Structures are given as structure tokens and as C-alpha cells.
CSV table of C-alpha atoms in Angstrom, one decimal:
chain,number,residue,atom,x,y,z
A,1,MET,CA,61.8,60.8,114.7
A,2,ARG,CA,62.9,57.1,114.3
A,3,SER,CA,66.2,56.0,115.6
A,4,ILE,CA,68.1,54.1,112.4
A,5,TRP,CA,71.0,53.3,114.7
A,6,ASN,CA,71.9,51.9,118.4
A,7,GLY,CA,75.4,52.1,120.2
A,8,ALA,CA,77.2,53.9,122.9
A,9,ILE,CA,80.0,57.1,122.5
A,10,SER,CA,83.3,56.1,123.7
A,11,PHE,CA,84.4,59.1,125.7
A,12,GLY,CA,87.6,58.0,127.3
A,13,LEU,CA,86.3,55.4,130.1
A,14,VAL,CA,83.0,56.8,129.6
A,15,SER,CA,80.8,54.8,127.6
A,16,ILE,CA,77.5,56.9,126.8
A,17,PRO,CA,74.2,54.8,125.3
A,18,ILE,CA,72.7,57.0,122.7
A,19,LYS,CA,70.4,56.3,119.7
A,20,LEU,CA,71.0,58.0,116.3
A,21,MET,CA,68.6,59.8,114.1
A,22,ASN,CA,68.4,61.6,110.8
A,23,ALA,CA,68.7,65.2,112.0
A,24,THR,CA,67.6,66.4,108.2
A,25,GLU,CA,64.7,65.5,105.7
A,26,SER,CA,64.2,66.0,102.2
A,27,HIS,CA,61.4,67.8,100.8
A,28,SER,CA,62.2,67.2,96.8
A,29,VAL,CA,59.1,66.0,94.6
A,30,SER,CA,60.0,62.1,93.5
A,31,PHE,CA,58.2,61.1,90.3
A,32,ARG,CA,57.5,57.6,88.7
A,33,GLN,CA,58.5,56.2,85.6
A,34,ILE,CA,55.7,55.3,83.2
A,35,HIS,CA,54.5,54.4,79.8
A,36,THR,CA,53.3,57.3,78.1
A,37,GLU,CA,51.4,55.6,75.7
A,38,ASP,CA,48.5,54.3,78.0
A,39,GLY,CA,50.2,55.5,81.6
A,40,GLY,CA,50.9,52.3,82.7
A,41,ARG,CA,54.1,52.2,85.8
A,42,ILE,CA,57.3,50.8,84.9
A,43,ARG,CA,58.5,48.5,87.8
A,44,TYR,CA,61.8,47.0,88.1
A,45,ARG,CA,62.1,43.7,88.9
A,46,LYS,CA,65.2,41.7,90.5
A,47,VAL,CA,66.0,38.5,88.5
A,48,CYS,CA,68.3,36.2,89.3
A,49,GLU,CA,70.9,35.9,85.9
A,50,LEU,CA,71.1,32.1,86.2
A,51,GLU,CA,67.8,31.2,86.7
A,52,ASP,CA,65.8,33.7,84.6
A,53,ARG,CA,63.5,34.1,87.3
A,54,GLU,CA,61.9,36.9,89.9
A,55,VAL,CA,63.3,36.8,93.4
A,56,THR,CA,62.1,38.4,96.8
A,57,GLN,CA,64.0,40.4,99.0
A,58,ASP,CA,64.4,37.5,101.3
A,59,GLU,CA,66.6,35.9,98.5
A,60,ILE,CA,68.8,39.1,98.1
A,61,GLY,CA,72.3,39.3,100.0
A,62,LYS,CA,75.3,41.1,99.4
A,63,ALA,CA,78.6,39.9,97.7
A,64,TYR,CA,81.8,41.8,96.1
A,65,GLU,CA,82.7,41.6,92.9
A,66,ASP,CA,86.3,40.4,91.8
A,67,ALA,CA,88.2,41.9,89.1
A,68,ASP,CA,87.6,38.9,87.3
A,69,GLY,CA,84.2,39.1,87.8
A,70,SER,CA,83.5,36.5,90.4
A,71,MET,CA,81.2,37.4,93.1
A,72,ILE,CA,82.4,36.8,96.7
A,73,PRO,CA,79.2,36.8,99.0
A,74,ILE,CA,79.4,38.7,102.0
A,75,THR,CA,76.8,38.1,104.9
A,76,ASP,CA,75.7,40.1,107.9
A,77,ASP,CA,77.4,38.1,110.3
A,78,ASP,CA,80.7,38.9,108.4
A,79,LEU,CA,79.9,42.7,108.8
A,80,THR,CA,78.9,42.5,112.6
A,81,GLN,CA,82.3,40.4,113.4
A,82,LEU,CA,84.5,43.3,111.8
A,83,PRO,CA,87.7,43.5,114.1
A,84,ILE,CA,87.0,47.2,114.2
A,85,PRO,CA,86.2,49.1,118.0
A,86,THR,CA,83.5,51.4,115.6
A,87,ALA,CA,81.6,48.5,114.6
A,88,ARG,CA,78.6,49.8,117.6
A,89,THR,CA,80.7,52.4,118.6
A,90,ILE,CA,80.9,56.1,118.4
A,91,GLU,CA,84.8,56.5,119.2
A,92,ILE,CA,85.3,60.0,120.0
A,93,VAL,CA,89.5,60.3,119.0
A,94,ALA,CA,90.4,63.9,119.5
A,95,PHE,CA,89.1,67.5,120.4
A,96,VAL,CA,89.7,70.5,118.2
A,97,PRO,CA,88.4,74.1,116.8
A,98,GLU,CA,85.7,74.0,114.6
A,99,GLU,CA,87.4,76.4,112.3
A,100,ARG,CA,90.0,73.4,111.6
A,101,ILE,CA,87.2,71.8,110.1
A,102,ASP,CA,86.9,71.7,106.5
A,103,PRO,CA,83.4,72.2,104.9
A,104,LEU,CA,84.1,70.6,102.4
A,105,GLN,CA,84.4,67.5,104.4
A,106,MET,CA,80.6,67.8,105.9
A,107,GLY,CA,77.8,65.6,105.0
A,108,SER,CA,75.5,63.9,106.5
A,109,ALA,CA,73.9,65.6,109.8
A,110,TYR,CA,72.6,63.2,113.0
A,111,TYR,CA,71.2,63.7,116.3
A,112,LEU,CA,72.4,62.1,119.0
A,113,ALA,CA,69.9,61.2,121.7
A,114,ALA,CA,70.5,59.9,125.3
A,115,SER,CA,69.2,56.2,125.2
A,116,GLY,CA,67.7,55.6,128.9
A,117,ALA,CA,68.3,57.2,132.1
A,118,PRO,CA,71.4,56.0,132.8
A,119,ALA,CA,72.6,58.0,130.1
A,120,ALA,CA,71.5,61.1,130.9
A,121,LYS,CA,74.5,62.1,133.5
A,122,PRO,CA,77.2,61.7,130.7
A,123,TYR,CA,75.2,62.6,127.9
A,124,THR,CA,74.8,66.3,129.7
A,125,LEU,CA,78.5,65.7,130.9
A,126,LEU,CA,80.1,65.7,127.3
A,127,ARG,CA,77.7,68.5,126.0
A,128,GLU,CA,78.4,71.0,128.8
A,129,ALA,CA,82.4,70.1,128.0
A,130,LEU,CA,82.1,70.6,124.5
A,131,LYS,CA,80.3,74.0,125.4
A,132,ARG,CA,82.7,75.3,127.6
A,133,SER,CA,85.7,74.1,125.6
A,134,ASN,CA,84.4,76.0,122.5
A,135,ARG,CA,85.6,72.5,120.3
A,136,VAL,CA,84.0,69.8,118.6
A,137,ALA,CA,85.2,66.3,118.9
A,138,ILE,CA,86.3,64.2,115.9
A,139,ALA,CA,85.1,60.6,116.1
A,140,LYS,CA,85.1,57.2,113.9
A,141,TYR,CA,82.1,55.1,113.8
A,142,ALA,CA,80.8,52.0,111.7
A,143,LEU,CA,77.6,52.8,109.5
A,144,ARG,CA,76.0,50.9,106.6
A,145,GLY,CA,79.0,48.8,105.7
A,146,ARG,CA,81.7,51.0,106.2
A,147,GLU,CA,83.7,52.8,108.9
A,148,ARG,CA,83.0,56.8,109.0
A,149,LEU,CA,84.8,60.0,110.3
A,150,GLY,CA,82.4,62.4,112.3
A,151,MET,CA,82.2,65.6,114.2
A,152,LEU,CA,80.3,65.8,117.1
A,153,ARG,CA,78.9,69.3,118.3
A,154,VAL,CA,76.3,71.3,120.2
A,155,VAL,CA,73.1,72.4,118.8
A,156,GLY,CA,71.1,73.8,121.6
A,157,ASP,CA,70.6,71.5,124.1
A,158,ALA,CA,71.4,68.2,122.4
A,159,ILE,CA,74.5,66.8,120.7
A,160,ALA,CA,74.7,66.8,116.8
A,161,MET,CA,77.1,64.6,114.7
A,162,HIS,CA,78.0,65.6,111.0
A,163,GLY,CA,79.5,62.9,108.7
A,164,LEU,CA,82.8,64.0,107.2
A,165,LEU,CA,84.7,62.6,104.1
A,166,TRP,CA,87.9,61.3,105.0
A,167,PRO,CA,90.7,63.5,104.0
A,168,ASP,CA,91.7,61.8,101.1
A,169,GLU,CA,88.3,61.6,99.4
A,170,VAL,CA,88.6,65.7,99.0
A,171,ARG,CA,90.1,66.5,95.8
A,172,ALA,CA,92.4,69.3,95.4
A,173,PRO,CA,91.0,72.6,93.9
A,174,GLU,CA,93.9,71.9,90.7
A,175,GLY,CA,93.1,73.6,87.4
A,176,VAL,CA,89.4,75.4,88.8
A,177,ALA,CA,91.2,78.8,89.4
A,178,PRO,CA,91.8,81.1,86.1
A,179,ASP,CA,95.1,80.7,84.8
A,180,ALA,CA,95.5,84.1,83.1
A,181,GLY,CA,96.5,86.7,85.6
A,182,VAL,CA,93.5,89.2,86.5
A,183,THR,CA,94.3,92.3,88.5
A,184,VAL,CA,91.3,93.9,90.2
A,185,ARG,CA,91.3,97.4,91.0
A,186,ASP,CA,90.6,99.1,94.0
A,187,GLN,CA,87.3,101.1,93.0
A,188,GLU,CA,86.1,97.1,91.8
A,189,LEU,CA,87.1,96.2,95.3
A,190,ASP,CA,85.0,99.0,96.8
A,191,LEU,CA,81.7,98.6,94.7
A,192,ALA,CA,82.1,94.8,95.5
A,193,ASP,CA,81.7,95.5,99.0
A,194,ALA,CA,79.2,98.1,98.4
A,195,LEU,CA,77.2,95.1,96.5
A,196,MET,CA,77.9,93.0,99.8
A,197,ASP,CA,76.8,95.5,102.2
A,198,THR,CA,73.5,96.4,99.9
A,199,LEU,CA,72.7,92.5,100.0
A,200,GLY,CA,73.5,92.6,103.7
A,201,GLU,CA,72.4,89.1,105.8
A,202,ILE,CA,69.2,87.5,105.5
A,203,ASP,CA,67.4,85.6,108.1
A,204,LEU,CA,67.9,81.7,106.9
A,205,ASP,CA,64.6,80.6,108.0
A,206,ASP,CA,62.8,83.0,105.3
A,207,LEU,CA,64.5,81.0,102.6
A,208,HIS,CA,62.4,78.6,101.0
A,209,ASP,CA,62.2,75.9,98.0
A,210,GLU,CA,60.6,77.9,95.1
A,211,TYR,CA,61.3,75.1,92.5
A,212,ARG,CA,59.5,73.0,94.8
A,213,GLU,CA,56.2,75.3,95.3
A,214,ALA,CA,55.9,75.7,91.6
A,215,LEU,CA,56.2,72.0,90.7
A,216,GLU,CA,53.4,71.3,93.1
A,217,GLU,CA,51.3,74.3,91.7
A,218,VAL,CA,51.8,72.1,88.4
A,219,ILE,CA,51.0,68.9,90.2
A,220,ALA,CA,47.8,70.2,91.6
A,221,ALA,CA,46.5,72.1,88.6
A,222,LYS,CA,47.0,69.0,86.3
A,223,ALA,CA,45.1,66.6,89.0
A,224,ALA,CA,42.4,69.4,88.9
A,225,GLY,CA,42.1,69.1,85.2
A,226,GLU,CA,43.5,72.9,84.5
A,227,THR,CA,46.1,74.5,82.7
A,228,PRO,CA,49.4,75.4,84.4
A,229,ARG,CA,49.5,78.9,84.3
A,230,GLU,CA,52.7,80.0,82.0
A,231,THR,CA,55.6,81.0,83.9
A,232,PRO,CA,57.5,84.1,82.3
A,233,GLU,CA,60.7,83.4,80.7
A,234,PRO,CA,63.7,84.8,82.7
A,235,ALA,CA,65.4,87.7,80.8
A,236,ALA,CA,68.6,86.5,79.2
A,237,PRO,CA,71.9,87.6,80.9
A,238,GLY,CA,74.0,90.5,78.9
A,239,LYS,CA,77.0,90.7,78.1
A,240,VAL,CA,79.2,92.4,80.6
A,241,LEU,CA,81.3,94.8,78.9
A,242,ASP,CA,82.3,96.9,82.0
A,243,LEU,CA,82.9,95.2,85.1
A,244,MET,CA,82.7,98.9,87.0
A,245,ALA,CA,78.8,99.4,85.4
A,246,ALA,CA,78.0,95.8,86.1
A,247,LEU,CA,78.8,96.3,89.2
A,248,GLU,CA,76.8,99.6,89.9
A,249,SER,CA,73.8,98.4,88.4
A,250,SER,CA,74.4,95.3,90.7
A,251,VAL,CA,74.1,97.7,93.8
A,252,ARG,CA,70.9,99.7,92.3
A,253,ALA,CA,69.1,97.1,91.7
A,254,ALA,CA,69.7,95.2,95.2
A,255,ARG,CA,68.9,98.8,96.7
A,256,GLU,CA,65.6,98.9,94.9
A,257,SER,CA,64.9,95.2,95.6
A,258,ARG,CA,65.5,95.9,99.2
A,259,GLY,CA,63.3,98.8,99.1
A,260,GLY,CA,65.6,101.3,99.9
A,261,GLU,CA,67.4,99.2,102.4
A,262,GLY,CA,71.5,99.6,102.4
A,263,ALA,CA,71.2,102.8,100.3
A,264,GLY,CA,74.3,104.2,102.6
A,265,ALA,CA,76.3,101.6,101.4
A,266,ALA,CA,75.2,101.7,97.8
A,267,GLU,CA,75.4,106.0,97.8
A,268,GLU,CA,78.8,105.6,99.1
A,269,ALA,CA,79.6,103.0,96.1
A,270,GLU,CA,78.2,106.0,93.8
A,271,VAL,CA,80.0,108.8,95.9
A,272,ARG,CA,82.3,109.6,93.0
A,273,SER,CA,80.1,110.0,90.4
A,274,LEU,CA,76.6,111.2,91.9
A,275,PRO,CA,78.0,114.6,93.4
A,276,GLN,CA,79.8,115.9,90.5
A,277,ARG,CA,76.4,115.2,88.5
A,278,ALA,CA,74.5,117.1,91.2
A,279,ALA,CA,77.1,119.9,90.9
A,280,SER,CA,76.2,120.3,87.2
A,281,ARG,CA,72.7,120.3,87.9
A,282,ARG,CA,73.4,123.1,90.6
A,283,ALA,CA,75.4,124.8,88.8
A,284,PRO,CA,72.7,126.6,86.1
A,285,LYS,CA,70.7,127.8,89.4
A,286,GLU,CA,74.1,129.8,90.6
A,287,THR,CA,74.6,131.4,87.4
A,288,GLY,CA,71.1,132.3,86.9
A,289,GLY,CA,71.2,133.8,90.3
A,290,LYS,CA,74.4,135.8,89.1
A,291,LYS,CA,72.2,137.4,86.1
A,292,SER,CA,69.9,138.4,88.2
A,293,THR,CA,72.2,140.0,90.7
A,294,SER,CA,73.8,141.7,87.2
A,295,ALA,CA,70.9,142.6,86.0
A,296,ALA,CA,69.5,144.5,89.1
A,297,ALA,CA,73.1,146.3,89.3
A,298,LYS,CA,72.6,147.4,85.8
A,299,LYS,CA,69.2,148.9,86.3
A,300,PRO,CA,70.5,151.5,89.0
A,301,ALA,CA,73.4,152.3,86.6
A,302,ALA,CA,71.0,152.8,83.7
A,303,LYS,CA,68.9,155.2,85.8
A,304,LYS,CA,72.1,157.0,86.7
A,305,ALA,CA,72.8,157.2,83.4
A,306,GLU,CA,69.5,159.0,82.7
A,307,ALA,CA,69.9,161.4,85.4
A,308,LYS,CA,73.0,162.3,83.8
A,309,LYS,CA,71.6,162.6,80.2
A,310,SER,CA,68.5,164.7,81.9
A,311,THR,CA,71.3,167.2,83.8
A,312,ALA,CA,73.4,167.5,80.7
A,313,SER,CA,70.3,168.4,79.1
A,314,THR,CA,68.7,171.0,81.8
A,315,THR,CA,72.5,172.6,82.1
A,316,GLY,CA,72.6,173.1,78.2
A,317,LYS,CA,69.5,175.1,78.1
A,318,PRO,CA,71.1,178.0,80.4
A,319,ALA,CA,73.8,178.0,78.1
A,320,ALA,CA,72.0,178.5,74.8
A,321,ARG,CA,70.5,181.3,76.3
A,322,SER,CA,73.7,183.1,77.3
A,323,ALA,CA,75.0,182.5,73.9
A,324,ARG,CA,71.6,184.2,72.1
A,325,ALA,CA,72.4,186.6,74.5
A,326,ALA,CA,75.8,187.3,73.1
A,327,LYS,CA,74.3,187.5,69.8
A,328,LYS,CA,72.1,190.5,71.0
A,329,THR,CA,75.3,192.5,72.4
A,330,ALA,CA,76.9,192.2,69.2
A,331,ASP,CA,74.4,195.0,67.6
A,332,PRO,CA,75.7,198.4,67.9
A,333,GLY,CA,73.2,200.2,70.0
A,334,THR,CA,72.8,197.1,72.6
A,335,ALA,CA,76.5,197.4,73.2
A,336,LYS,CA,76.7,200.8,74.3
A,337,LYS,CA,73.6,199.7,76.6
A,338,ALA,CA,75.4,196.8,77.8
A,339,THR,CA,79.0,198.5,78.5
A,340,GLY,CA,77.0,201.1,80.6
A,341,LYS,CA,75.4,198.6,82.7
A,342,GLY,CA,78.2,196.4,82.7
A,343,ALA,CA,80.6,199.4,83.8
A,344,THR,CA,78.1,200.5,86.3
A,345,THR,CA,77.8,196.7,87.6
A,346,ARG,CA,81.4,196.2,87.8
A,347,SER,CA,82.4,199.5,89.6
A,348,THR,CA,79.3,198.7,92.3
A,349,ALA,CA,80.4,194.9,92.3
A,350,SER,CA,83.9,195.7,93.0
A,351,LYS,CA,82.9,198.6,95.9
A,352,GLY,CA,81.0,195.7,97.4
A,353,THR,CA,84.2,194.0,97.5
A,354,ALA,CA,86.0,196.3,98.6
A,355,LYS,CA,83.4,197.0,101.9
A,356,LYS,CA,83.1,193.2,102.1
A,357,ALA,CA,87.3,192.6,102.0
A,358,ALA,CA,87.8,195.3,104.7
A,359,PRO,CA,86.6,194.1,107.9
A,360,ARG,CA,87.8,190.8,107.2
A,361,LYS,CA,91.5,192.5,107.1
A,362,ARG,CA,90.3,194.1,110.5
A,363,SER,CA,89.5,190.8,112.1
A,364,ALA,CA,92.4,189.1,110.9
């Protein structure tokens, strides 16, 4: 990395010589302006308005435009001789917890490298002091013609500095939030939490610039004389008529895109409706089982009824025979025989009964 600024960190009475280097880089694809008719490149030339001629970079300086339009020249010597202590020094003014810094203030990031062997020990001292205190250093420094505010923190084994906006450069969020009073239900918050849990965390190293990759593919295809592949049009977002339905669909889509990851949170979000559906699906099976049981119970009952019918039919046959016998005894000739036989049998039966009853009385 190339140094863009040389100076020192002022840490109380300790001075640490450092080099300032950019900690970030841009990978955006840059374009040139061309003449669309013949492909000629369009260039901007720096022309002096008074002399109406093009001037070189060595002839160009700085000036401040006054309110009346007059120019006040400012030289590099004027800037280097500014009566401020931060002209070549990063002056630490305070140590504060990192959460005190509003992320809206954070800007460009730089690495601070120790300049030379003598700077190694004080550099390490500041780094370890920041680590042990769990705080960041607030500093002031001058860069590119203006004094700036910075935050020093530890990144690995190095000290990094983030350029900060001055507090009065951050706008207040007035008129940004919705004016209308909105009430959010607990069920909607639960689904929003479930969606957050389903999406889960991600390794920032896995993220990449898809737009830049697609743009590079188009450039490579056109350079090879090929037709760039067509990109499918994104689906138009539908109107959100029901926030609960939109949240449920989002949880379902996120779960499917993750291949089942975070399914527990998603199922928990839909637990109010899914068990009812499952119960309704199981209900026919349970009732079907009851029907089979009742049908099985009806079969033995039917067999018992058939048995009763068969018993009744068998008992009915002797009754019919006795009825026919009674009709025969109704004849005069047969009545006498029947009477005689009946008397004989009755007397015999009575004698037998008496004989049997007698021993019972003795035993009694």
C-alpha cells in the first residue's frame, strides 16, 4: 500500500511517527465518454477564460471565490503554514467507548503504519492500551486542505483510523418517519422476528458485487464480438394487501431459499395455523376408524339377531305340533283314549311324586 500522508500521532507527550494509507479500495467499473457517431473519445481541456488557451497542470493553482465573484489565490505555502497543531499531527483529544460513535459520522478508513524502528514501541503501547480499555481514540487531523475528525481503533495488530463527520454535518432525521400513527400487533412482530431468525447471520466475506460481475460479462462479450446474454426481468413486486400474509410468505420463501435452514423459527411463526390444518386432516382418519369399529360391532349384533330368529323358529315348531295334537284330541273317539291315558299318567305321576317327596320329608 502506498502512503498518502506522513505525520505523527500525538499521544500526550508521546509522539508516534506514522504513515497514512488507504484501508479501502473501489472496484467499480469506470467509463469514458465517447462520440456516439464515430466512437471518438471526449476529453475535457482546461482553458483559461482570460487568455482563451489550454493550460498545463503546472500552471493551475487554488483560489477562493468571494461573494462578488472575485478570486482570492491560496498557495500551498499558505496551507502548510496554517496556525493549527494538526497540520502534520493526528492529535488524540479523548478516549471514549466505541458505542458512543454514531455510525452516521463514519467515513473513509485508513491504516496507520509505524514509520521506522523508533515508532514500533510507542505504536505497540497505544495499540495495547486501546485493546485493554475497550475504547477508541478521538483525534483531530488535517488532510487535503481541511481539519478533520477521526476515530482510532485496533484492527488485528494494526491501528486503523476512520474519518468522522463533524457533529454539525449530520442532519437530524426530521420528517423521515411516517406521520400517521401506526399500531403493530404482537403477531406481526413475532413473524418479523421469525423472518429475521430464518434469514439468520451471514459471513460478509461471502457477499460480492453481482452488478459489477454482470457488467464485466457484458464488456467481455462485446469485446469478443458476441451478443451479451439476456438478463431475465425481475418479477414485479405485488401489492401488499395483508401484512401478515406477506410476512408468512417471506418466512416461507426465506426458508426455501436457505434449503431448510432456520426451519424451526419458520415453523414457530406458522404454528398458529399449521396444527389446525393438520388436525383437520387427521380428523377423517379418526372418524373412519370409528366407523370401522362400529361396523365391526354391528356384525356380532347381527349374528345374535339371526341366532334369535333361528331359535324362535325352532321353538315355534313344537308349538305347532302341540296345536295339531290338541285338534286331534278334540274328536270324541280320541278324547276317551286321551282321557284314559291322561288319567293313568297323572295318577302314576302323582304316586311317583309322593314317593319322591316322602324321603325328602324324612331327611328333613
